[in-house]
PDB file of C-alpha atoms in Angstrom:
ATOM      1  CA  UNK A   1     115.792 108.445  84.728  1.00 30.00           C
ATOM      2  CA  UNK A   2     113.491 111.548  85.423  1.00 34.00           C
ATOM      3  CA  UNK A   3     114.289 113.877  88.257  1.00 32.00           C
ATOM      4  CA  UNK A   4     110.893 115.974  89.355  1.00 34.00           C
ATOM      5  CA  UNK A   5     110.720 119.466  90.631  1.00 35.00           C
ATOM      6  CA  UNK A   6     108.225 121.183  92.679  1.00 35.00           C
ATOM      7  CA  UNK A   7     109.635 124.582  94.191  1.00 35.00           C
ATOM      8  CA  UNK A   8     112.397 123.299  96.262  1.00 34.00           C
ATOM      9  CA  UNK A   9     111.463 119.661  95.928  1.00 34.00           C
ATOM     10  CA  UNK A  10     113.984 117.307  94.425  1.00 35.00           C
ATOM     11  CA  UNK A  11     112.741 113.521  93.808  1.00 36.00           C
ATOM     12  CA  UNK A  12     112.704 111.187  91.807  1.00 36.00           C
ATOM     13  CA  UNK A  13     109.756 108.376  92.140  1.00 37.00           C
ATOM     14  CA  UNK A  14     111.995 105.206  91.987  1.00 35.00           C
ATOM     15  CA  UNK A  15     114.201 105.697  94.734  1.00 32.00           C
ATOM     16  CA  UNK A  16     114.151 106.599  98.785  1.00 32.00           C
ATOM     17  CA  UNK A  17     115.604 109.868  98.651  1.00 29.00           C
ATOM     18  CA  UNK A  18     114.483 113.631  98.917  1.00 35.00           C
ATOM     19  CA  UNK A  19     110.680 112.605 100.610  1.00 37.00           C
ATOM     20  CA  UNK A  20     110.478 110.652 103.666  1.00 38.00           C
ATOM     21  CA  UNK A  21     108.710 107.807 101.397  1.00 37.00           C
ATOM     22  CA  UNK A  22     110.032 105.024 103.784  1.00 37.00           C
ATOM     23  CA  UNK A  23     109.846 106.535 107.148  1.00 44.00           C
ATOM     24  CA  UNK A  24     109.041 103.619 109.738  1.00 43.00           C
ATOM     25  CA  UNK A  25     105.268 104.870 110.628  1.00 41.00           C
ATOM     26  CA  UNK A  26     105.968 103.340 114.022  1.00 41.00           C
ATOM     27  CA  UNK A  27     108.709 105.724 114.585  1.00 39.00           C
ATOM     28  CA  UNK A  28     108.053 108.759 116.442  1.00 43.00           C
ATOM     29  CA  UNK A  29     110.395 111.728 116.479  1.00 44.00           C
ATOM     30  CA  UNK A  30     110.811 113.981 119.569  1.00 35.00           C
ATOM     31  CA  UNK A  31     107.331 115.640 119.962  1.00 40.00           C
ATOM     32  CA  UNK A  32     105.629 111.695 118.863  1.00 44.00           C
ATOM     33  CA  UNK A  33     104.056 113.244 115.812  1.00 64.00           C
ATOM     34  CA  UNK A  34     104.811 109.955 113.455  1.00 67.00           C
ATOM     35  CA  UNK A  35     103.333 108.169 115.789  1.00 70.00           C
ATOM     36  CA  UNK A  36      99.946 110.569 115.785  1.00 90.00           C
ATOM     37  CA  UNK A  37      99.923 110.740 111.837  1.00 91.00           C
ATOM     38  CA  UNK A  38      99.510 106.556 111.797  1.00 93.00           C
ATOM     39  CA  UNK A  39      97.133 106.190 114.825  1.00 94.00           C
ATOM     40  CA  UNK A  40      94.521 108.923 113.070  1.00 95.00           C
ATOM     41  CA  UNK A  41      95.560 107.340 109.879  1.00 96.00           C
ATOM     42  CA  UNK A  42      94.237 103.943 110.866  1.00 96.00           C
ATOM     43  CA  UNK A  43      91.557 104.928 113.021  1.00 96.00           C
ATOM     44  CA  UNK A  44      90.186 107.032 109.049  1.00 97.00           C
ATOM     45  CA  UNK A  45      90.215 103.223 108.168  1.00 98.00           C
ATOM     46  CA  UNK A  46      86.889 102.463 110.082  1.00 97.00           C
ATOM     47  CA  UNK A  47      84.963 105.149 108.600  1.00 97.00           C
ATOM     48  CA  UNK A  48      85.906 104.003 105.042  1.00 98.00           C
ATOM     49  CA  UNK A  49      85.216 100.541 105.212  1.00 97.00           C
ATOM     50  CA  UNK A  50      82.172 101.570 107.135  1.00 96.00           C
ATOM     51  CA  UNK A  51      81.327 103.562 103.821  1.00 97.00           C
ATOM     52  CA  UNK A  52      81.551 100.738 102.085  1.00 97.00           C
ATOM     53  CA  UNK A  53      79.454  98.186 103.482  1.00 96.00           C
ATOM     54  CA  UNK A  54      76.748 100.716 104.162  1.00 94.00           C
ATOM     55  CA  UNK A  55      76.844 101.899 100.306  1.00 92.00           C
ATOM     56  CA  UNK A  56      73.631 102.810  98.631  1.00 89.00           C
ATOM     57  CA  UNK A  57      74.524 101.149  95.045  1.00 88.00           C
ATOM     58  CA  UNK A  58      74.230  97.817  96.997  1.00 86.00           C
ATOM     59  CA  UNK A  59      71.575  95.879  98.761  1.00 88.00           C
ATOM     60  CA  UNK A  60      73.751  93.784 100.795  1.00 88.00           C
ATOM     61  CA  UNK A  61      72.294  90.322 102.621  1.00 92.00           C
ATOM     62  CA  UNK A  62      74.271  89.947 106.114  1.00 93.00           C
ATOM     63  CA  UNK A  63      76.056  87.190 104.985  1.00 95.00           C
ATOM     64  CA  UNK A  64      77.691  89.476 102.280  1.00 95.00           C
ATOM     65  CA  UNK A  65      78.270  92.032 104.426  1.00 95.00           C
ATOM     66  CA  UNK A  66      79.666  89.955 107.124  1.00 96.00           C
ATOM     67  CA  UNK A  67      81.896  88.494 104.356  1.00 97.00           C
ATOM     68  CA  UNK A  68      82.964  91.905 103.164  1.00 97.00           C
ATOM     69  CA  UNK A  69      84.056  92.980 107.011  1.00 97.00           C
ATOM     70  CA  UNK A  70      85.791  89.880 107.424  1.00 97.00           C
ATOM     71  CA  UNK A  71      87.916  90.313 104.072  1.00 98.00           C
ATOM     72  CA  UNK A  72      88.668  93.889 104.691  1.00 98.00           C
ATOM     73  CA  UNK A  73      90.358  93.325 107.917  1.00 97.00           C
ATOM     74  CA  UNK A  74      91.883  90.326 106.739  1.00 97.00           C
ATOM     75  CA  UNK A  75      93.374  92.154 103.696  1.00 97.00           C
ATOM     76  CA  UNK A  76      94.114  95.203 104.027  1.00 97.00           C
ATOM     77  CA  UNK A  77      94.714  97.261 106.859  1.00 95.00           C
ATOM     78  CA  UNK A  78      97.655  94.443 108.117  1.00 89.00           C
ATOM     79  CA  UNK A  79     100.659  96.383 106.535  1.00 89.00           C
ATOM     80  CA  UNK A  80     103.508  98.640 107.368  1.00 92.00           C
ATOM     81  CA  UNK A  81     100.834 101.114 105.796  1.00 95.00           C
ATOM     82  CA  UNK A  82     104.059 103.174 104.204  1.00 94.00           C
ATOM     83  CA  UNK A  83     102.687 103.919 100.749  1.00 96.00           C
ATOM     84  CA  UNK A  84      99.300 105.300 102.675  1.00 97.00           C
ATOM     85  CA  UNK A  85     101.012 107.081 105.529  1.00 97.00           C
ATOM     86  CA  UNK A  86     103.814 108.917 102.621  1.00 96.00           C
ATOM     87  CA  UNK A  87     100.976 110.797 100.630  1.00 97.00           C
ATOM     88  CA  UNK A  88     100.227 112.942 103.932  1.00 96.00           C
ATOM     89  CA  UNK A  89     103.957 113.653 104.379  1.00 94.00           C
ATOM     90  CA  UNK A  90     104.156 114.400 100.706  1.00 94.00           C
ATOM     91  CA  UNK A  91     101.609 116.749 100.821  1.00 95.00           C
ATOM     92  CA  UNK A  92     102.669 118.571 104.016  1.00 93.00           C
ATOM     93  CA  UNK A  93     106.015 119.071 102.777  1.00 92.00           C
ATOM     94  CA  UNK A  94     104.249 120.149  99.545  1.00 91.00           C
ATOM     95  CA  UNK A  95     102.372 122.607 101.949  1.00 88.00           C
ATOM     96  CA  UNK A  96     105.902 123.913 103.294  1.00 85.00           C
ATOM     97  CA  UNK A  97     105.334 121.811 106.451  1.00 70.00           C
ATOM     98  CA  UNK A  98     102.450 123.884 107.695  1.00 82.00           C
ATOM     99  CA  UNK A  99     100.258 122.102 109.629  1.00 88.00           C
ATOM    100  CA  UNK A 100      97.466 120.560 107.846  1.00 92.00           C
ATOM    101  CA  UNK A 101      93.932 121.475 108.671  1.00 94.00           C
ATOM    102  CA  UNK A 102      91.241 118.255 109.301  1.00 95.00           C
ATOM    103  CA  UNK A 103      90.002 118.318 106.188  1.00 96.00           C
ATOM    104  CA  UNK A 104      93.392 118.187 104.466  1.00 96.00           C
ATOM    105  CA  UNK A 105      94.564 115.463 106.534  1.00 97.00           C
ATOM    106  CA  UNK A 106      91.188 113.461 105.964  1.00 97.00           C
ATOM    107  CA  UNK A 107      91.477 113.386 102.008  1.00 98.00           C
ATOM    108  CA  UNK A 108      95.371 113.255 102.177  1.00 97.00           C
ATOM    109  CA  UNK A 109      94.776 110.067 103.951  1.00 98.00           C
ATOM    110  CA  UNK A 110      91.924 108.673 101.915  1.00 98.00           C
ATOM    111  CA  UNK A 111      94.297 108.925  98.408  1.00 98.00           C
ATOM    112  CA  UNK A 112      96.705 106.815 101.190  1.00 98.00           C
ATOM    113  CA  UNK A 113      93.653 103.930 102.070  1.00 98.00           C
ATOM    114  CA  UNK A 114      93.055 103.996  98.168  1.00 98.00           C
ATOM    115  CA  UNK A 115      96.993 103.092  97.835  1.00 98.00           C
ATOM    116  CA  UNK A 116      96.476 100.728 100.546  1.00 98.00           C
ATOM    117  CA  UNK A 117      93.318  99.199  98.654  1.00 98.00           C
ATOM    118  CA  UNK A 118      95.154  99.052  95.410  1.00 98.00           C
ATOM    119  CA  UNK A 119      97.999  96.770  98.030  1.00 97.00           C
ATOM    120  CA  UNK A 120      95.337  94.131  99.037  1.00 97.00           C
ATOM    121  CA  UNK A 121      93.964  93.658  95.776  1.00 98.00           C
ATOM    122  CA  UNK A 122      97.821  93.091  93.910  1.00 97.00           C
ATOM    123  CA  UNK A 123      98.742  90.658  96.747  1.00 97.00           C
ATOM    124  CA  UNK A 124      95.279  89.152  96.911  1.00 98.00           C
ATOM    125  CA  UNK A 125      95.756  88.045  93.030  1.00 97.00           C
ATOM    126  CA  UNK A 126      99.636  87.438  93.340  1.00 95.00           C
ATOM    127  CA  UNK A 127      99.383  85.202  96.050  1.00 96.00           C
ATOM    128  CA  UNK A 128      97.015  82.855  93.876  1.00 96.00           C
ATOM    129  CA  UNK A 129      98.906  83.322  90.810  1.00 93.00           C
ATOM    130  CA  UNK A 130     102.438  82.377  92.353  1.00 91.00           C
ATOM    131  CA  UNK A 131     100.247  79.697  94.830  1.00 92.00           C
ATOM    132  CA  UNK A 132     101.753  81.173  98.066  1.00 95.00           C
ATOM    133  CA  UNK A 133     100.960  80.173 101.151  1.00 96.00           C
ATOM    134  CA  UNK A 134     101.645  82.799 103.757  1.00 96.00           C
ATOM    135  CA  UNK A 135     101.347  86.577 103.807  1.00 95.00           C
ATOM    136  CA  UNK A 136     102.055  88.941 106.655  1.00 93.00           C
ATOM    137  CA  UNK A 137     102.463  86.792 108.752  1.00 92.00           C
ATOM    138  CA  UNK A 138      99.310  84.733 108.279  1.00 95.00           C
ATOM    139  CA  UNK A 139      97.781  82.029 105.552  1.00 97.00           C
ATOM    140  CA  UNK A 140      97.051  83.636 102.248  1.00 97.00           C
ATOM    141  CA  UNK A 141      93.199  84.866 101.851  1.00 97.00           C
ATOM    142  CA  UNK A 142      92.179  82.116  99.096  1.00 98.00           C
ATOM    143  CA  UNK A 143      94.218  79.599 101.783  1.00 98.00           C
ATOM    144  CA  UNK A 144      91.186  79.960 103.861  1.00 97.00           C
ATOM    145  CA  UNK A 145      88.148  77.499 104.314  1.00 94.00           C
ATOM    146  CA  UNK A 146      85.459  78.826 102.330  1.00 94.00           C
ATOM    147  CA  UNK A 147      87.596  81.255 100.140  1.00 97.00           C
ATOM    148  CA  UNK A 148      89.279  79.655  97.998  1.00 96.00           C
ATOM    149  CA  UNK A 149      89.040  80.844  94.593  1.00 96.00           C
ATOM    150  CA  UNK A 150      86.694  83.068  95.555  1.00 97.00           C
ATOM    151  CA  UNK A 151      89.360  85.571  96.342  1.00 97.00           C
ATOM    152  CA  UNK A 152      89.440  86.244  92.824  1.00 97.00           C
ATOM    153  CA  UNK A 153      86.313  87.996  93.100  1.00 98.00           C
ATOM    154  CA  UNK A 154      87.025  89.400  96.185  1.00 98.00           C
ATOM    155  CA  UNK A 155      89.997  90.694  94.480  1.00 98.00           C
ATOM    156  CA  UNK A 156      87.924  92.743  91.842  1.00 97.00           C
ATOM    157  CA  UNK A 157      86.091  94.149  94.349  1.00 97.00           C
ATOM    158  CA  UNK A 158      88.846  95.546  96.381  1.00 98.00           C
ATOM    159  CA  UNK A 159      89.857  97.495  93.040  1.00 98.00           C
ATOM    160  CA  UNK A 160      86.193  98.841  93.039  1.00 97.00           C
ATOM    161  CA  UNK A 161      86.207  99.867  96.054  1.00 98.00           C
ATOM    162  CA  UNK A 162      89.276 102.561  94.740  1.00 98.00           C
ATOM    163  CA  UNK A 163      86.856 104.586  92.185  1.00 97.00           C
ATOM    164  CA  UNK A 164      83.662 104.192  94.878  1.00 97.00           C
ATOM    165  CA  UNK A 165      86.043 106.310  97.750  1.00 98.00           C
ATOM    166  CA  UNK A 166      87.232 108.201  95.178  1.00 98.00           C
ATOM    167  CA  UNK A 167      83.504 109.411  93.785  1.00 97.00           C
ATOM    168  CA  UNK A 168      81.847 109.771  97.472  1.00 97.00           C
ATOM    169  CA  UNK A 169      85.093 112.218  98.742  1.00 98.00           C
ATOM    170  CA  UNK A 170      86.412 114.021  95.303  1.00 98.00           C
ATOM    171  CA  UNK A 171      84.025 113.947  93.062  1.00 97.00           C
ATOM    172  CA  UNK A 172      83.311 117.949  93.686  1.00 96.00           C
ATOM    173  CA  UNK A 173      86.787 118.438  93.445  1.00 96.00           C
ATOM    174  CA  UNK A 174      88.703 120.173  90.276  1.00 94.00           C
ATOM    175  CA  UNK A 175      91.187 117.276  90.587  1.00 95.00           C
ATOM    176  CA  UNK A 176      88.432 114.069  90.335  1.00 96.00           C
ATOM    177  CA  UNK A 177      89.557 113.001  86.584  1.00 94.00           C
ATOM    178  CA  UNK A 178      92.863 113.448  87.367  1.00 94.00           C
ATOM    179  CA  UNK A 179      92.826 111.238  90.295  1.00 96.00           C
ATOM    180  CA  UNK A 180      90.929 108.721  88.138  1.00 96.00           C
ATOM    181  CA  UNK A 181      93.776 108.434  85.707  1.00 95.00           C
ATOM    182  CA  UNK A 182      96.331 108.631  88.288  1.00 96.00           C
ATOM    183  CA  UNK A 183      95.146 105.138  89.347  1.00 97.00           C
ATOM    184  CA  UNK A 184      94.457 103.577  86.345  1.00 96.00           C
ATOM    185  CA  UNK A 185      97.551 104.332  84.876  1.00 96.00           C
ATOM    186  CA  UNK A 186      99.378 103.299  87.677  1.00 96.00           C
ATOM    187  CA  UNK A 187      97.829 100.118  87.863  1.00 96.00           C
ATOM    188  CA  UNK A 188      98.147  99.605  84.216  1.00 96.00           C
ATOM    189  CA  UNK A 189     101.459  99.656  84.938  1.00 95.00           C
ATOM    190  CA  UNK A 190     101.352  97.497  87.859  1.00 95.00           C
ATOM    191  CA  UNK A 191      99.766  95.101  85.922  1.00 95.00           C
ATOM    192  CA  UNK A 192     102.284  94.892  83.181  1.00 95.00           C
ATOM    193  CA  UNK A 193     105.442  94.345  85.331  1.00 92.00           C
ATOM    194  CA  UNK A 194     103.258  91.124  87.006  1.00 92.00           C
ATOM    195  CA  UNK A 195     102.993  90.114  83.507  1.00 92.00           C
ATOM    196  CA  UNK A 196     107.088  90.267  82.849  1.00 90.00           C
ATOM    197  CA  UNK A 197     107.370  89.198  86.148  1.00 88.00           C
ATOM    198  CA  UNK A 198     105.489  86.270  85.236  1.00 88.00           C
ATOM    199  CA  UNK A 199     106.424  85.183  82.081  1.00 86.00           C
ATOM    200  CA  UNK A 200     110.145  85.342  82.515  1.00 85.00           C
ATOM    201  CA  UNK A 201     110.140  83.479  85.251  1.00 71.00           C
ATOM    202  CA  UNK A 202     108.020  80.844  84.510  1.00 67.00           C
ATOM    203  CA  UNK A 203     106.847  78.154  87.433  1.00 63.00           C
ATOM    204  CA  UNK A 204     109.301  74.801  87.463  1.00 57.00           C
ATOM    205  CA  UNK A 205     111.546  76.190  84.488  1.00 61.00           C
ATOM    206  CA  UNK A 206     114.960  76.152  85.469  1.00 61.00           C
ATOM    207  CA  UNK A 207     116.262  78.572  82.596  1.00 63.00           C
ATOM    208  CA  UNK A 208     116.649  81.969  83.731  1.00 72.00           C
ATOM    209  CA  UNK A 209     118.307  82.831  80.920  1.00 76.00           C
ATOM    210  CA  UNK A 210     116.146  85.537  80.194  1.00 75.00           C
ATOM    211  CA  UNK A 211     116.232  86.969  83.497  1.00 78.00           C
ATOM    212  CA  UNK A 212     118.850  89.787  82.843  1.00 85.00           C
ATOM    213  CA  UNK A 213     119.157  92.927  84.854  1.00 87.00           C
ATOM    214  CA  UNK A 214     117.577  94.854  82.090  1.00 89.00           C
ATOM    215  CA  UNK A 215     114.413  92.642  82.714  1.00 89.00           C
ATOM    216  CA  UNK A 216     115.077  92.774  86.237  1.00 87.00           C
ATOM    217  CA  UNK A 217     114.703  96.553  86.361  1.00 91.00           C
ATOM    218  CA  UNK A 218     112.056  96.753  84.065  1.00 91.00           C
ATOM    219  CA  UNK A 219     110.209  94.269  86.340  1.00 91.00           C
ATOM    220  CA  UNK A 220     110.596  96.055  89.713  1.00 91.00           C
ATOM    221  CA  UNK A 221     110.033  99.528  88.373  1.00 92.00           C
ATOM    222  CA  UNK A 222     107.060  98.695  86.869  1.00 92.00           C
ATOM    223  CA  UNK A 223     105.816  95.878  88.977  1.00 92.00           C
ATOM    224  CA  UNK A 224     106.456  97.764  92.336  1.00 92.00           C
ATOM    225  CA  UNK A 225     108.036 101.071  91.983  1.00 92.00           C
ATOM    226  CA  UNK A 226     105.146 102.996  90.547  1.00 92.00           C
ATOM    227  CA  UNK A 227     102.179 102.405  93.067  1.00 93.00           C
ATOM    228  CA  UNK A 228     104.569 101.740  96.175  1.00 93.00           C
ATOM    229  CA  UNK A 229     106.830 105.234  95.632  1.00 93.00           C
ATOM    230  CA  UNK A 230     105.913 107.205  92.982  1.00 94.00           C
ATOM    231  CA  UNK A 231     101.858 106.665  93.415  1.00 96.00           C
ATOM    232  CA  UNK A 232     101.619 108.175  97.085  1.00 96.00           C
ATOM    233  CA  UNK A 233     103.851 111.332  95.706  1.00 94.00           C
ATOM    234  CA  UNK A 234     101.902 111.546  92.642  1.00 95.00           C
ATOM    235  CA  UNK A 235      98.124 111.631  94.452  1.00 97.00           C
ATOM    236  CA  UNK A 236      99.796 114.593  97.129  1.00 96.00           C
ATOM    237  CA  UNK A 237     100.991 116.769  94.051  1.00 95.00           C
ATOM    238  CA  UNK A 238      97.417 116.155  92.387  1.00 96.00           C
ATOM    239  CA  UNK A 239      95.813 117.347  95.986  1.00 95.00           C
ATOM    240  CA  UNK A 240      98.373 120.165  95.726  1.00 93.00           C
ATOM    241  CA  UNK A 241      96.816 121.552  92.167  1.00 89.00           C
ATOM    242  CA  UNK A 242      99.635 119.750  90.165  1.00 79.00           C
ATOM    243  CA  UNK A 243      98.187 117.936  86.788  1.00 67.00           C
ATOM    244  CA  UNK A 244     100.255 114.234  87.345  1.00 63.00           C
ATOM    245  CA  UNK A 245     100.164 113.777  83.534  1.00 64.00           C
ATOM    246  CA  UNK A 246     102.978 116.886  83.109  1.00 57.00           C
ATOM    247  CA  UNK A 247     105.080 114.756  86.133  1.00 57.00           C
ATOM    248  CA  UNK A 248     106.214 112.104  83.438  1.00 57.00           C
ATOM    249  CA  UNK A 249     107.554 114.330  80.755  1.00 53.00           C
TER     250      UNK A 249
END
């Protein structure tokens, strides 16, 4: 297991400790500031998906763009919003807990909406590969009349929507490439623990006998781990002036 070190910072990607990675956003401390980070987190949501549907690459009909809208909301904003709402706590502690200027806390949380993109579009996919039926709370998005399998698609475009927010905010910045690669490694590697996921535990088989906690580990490290804990840390050292490929060795 690798331990990182920034300055003082102790932490290792895998686990809860050192960063306050799974602080309940809904939790305010004395002076209500967690509460203040979420609600100008979310509100940072509008403007992106606003982005979006008004982007110049694409001459959207209003049925598409209606259809867009409608899976956003559904999709992805209906989280705990953790993984978003940790890479502007990672970076201000990585600023020394100085308070972060507008700017700062506008691309600190749009590396946290790309985490929470990268979210709908794994549990878009999962959900039809395992054939749930609920999520959050509500039916599945290919449960719906008139999605279907359609979700599929929708589910590609959520991942394009990552590089798109990416290009339109960072693309001046030194950092752009490195962000780039941040994500599609990480979801590379997302990708892979679905796969062992997957095949080890096969639909209607009732041998688990490969299911050993080897596997097991393997499975949630790589299948969860990465883009739910190590990702948000990752994309506020990268903002910071870190290069994330020297944070694996």
């Amino acid at each position: 297991m690798i331990i990182y070190k920034r300055r003082d910072l102790r932490f290792h990607p895998l686990t809860r400790y050192s960063l306050p990675l799974y602080r309940d956003p809904s939790m305010a401390d004395s002076n209500g500031s967690a509460v203040d980070t979420k609600s100008r987190f979310v509100e940072i949501y509008a403007r992106l998906k606003s982005e979006i549907l008004e982007d110049p690459a694409l001459d959207y009909t209003d049925d598409s763009r209606q259809w867009i809208d409608r899976m956003l909301d559904y999709n992805v904003p209906g989280g705990k919003l953790n993984r978003g709402i940790s890479v502007i706590d990672s970076y201000q502690l990585l600023k020394e807990g100085s308070q972060l200027t507008d700017d700062e806390f506008f691309l600190s949380s749009v590396l946290g909406w790309c985490i929470e993109w990268l979210q709908a579009y794994f549990l878009v996919v999962d959900d039809i590969m395992d054939n749930s039926h609920t999520r959050r709370g509500q039916p599945c998005w290919f449960r719906l009349p008139k999605v279907g399998l359609i979700a599929i698609n929708d589910g590609v475009l959520l991942r394009n929507h990552i590089p798109r927010m990416l290009k339109l905010h960072f693309k001046e910045k030194p950092y752009y490439v490195d962000l780039l690669d941040l994500f599609n490694e990480v979801e590379f590697q997302t990708a892979s623990g679905q796969m062992l996921d997957l095949i080890t535990t096969h639909d209607g088989e009732q041998d688990l006998s490969k299911y050993k906690f080897p596997v097991y580990q393997r499975i949630v490290q790589y299948k969860t781990a990465y883009y739910s804990f190590y990702l948000p840390v990752a994309c506020a050292l990268v903002m910071s002036g870190e290069n994330w490929t020297t944070l694996l060795r």
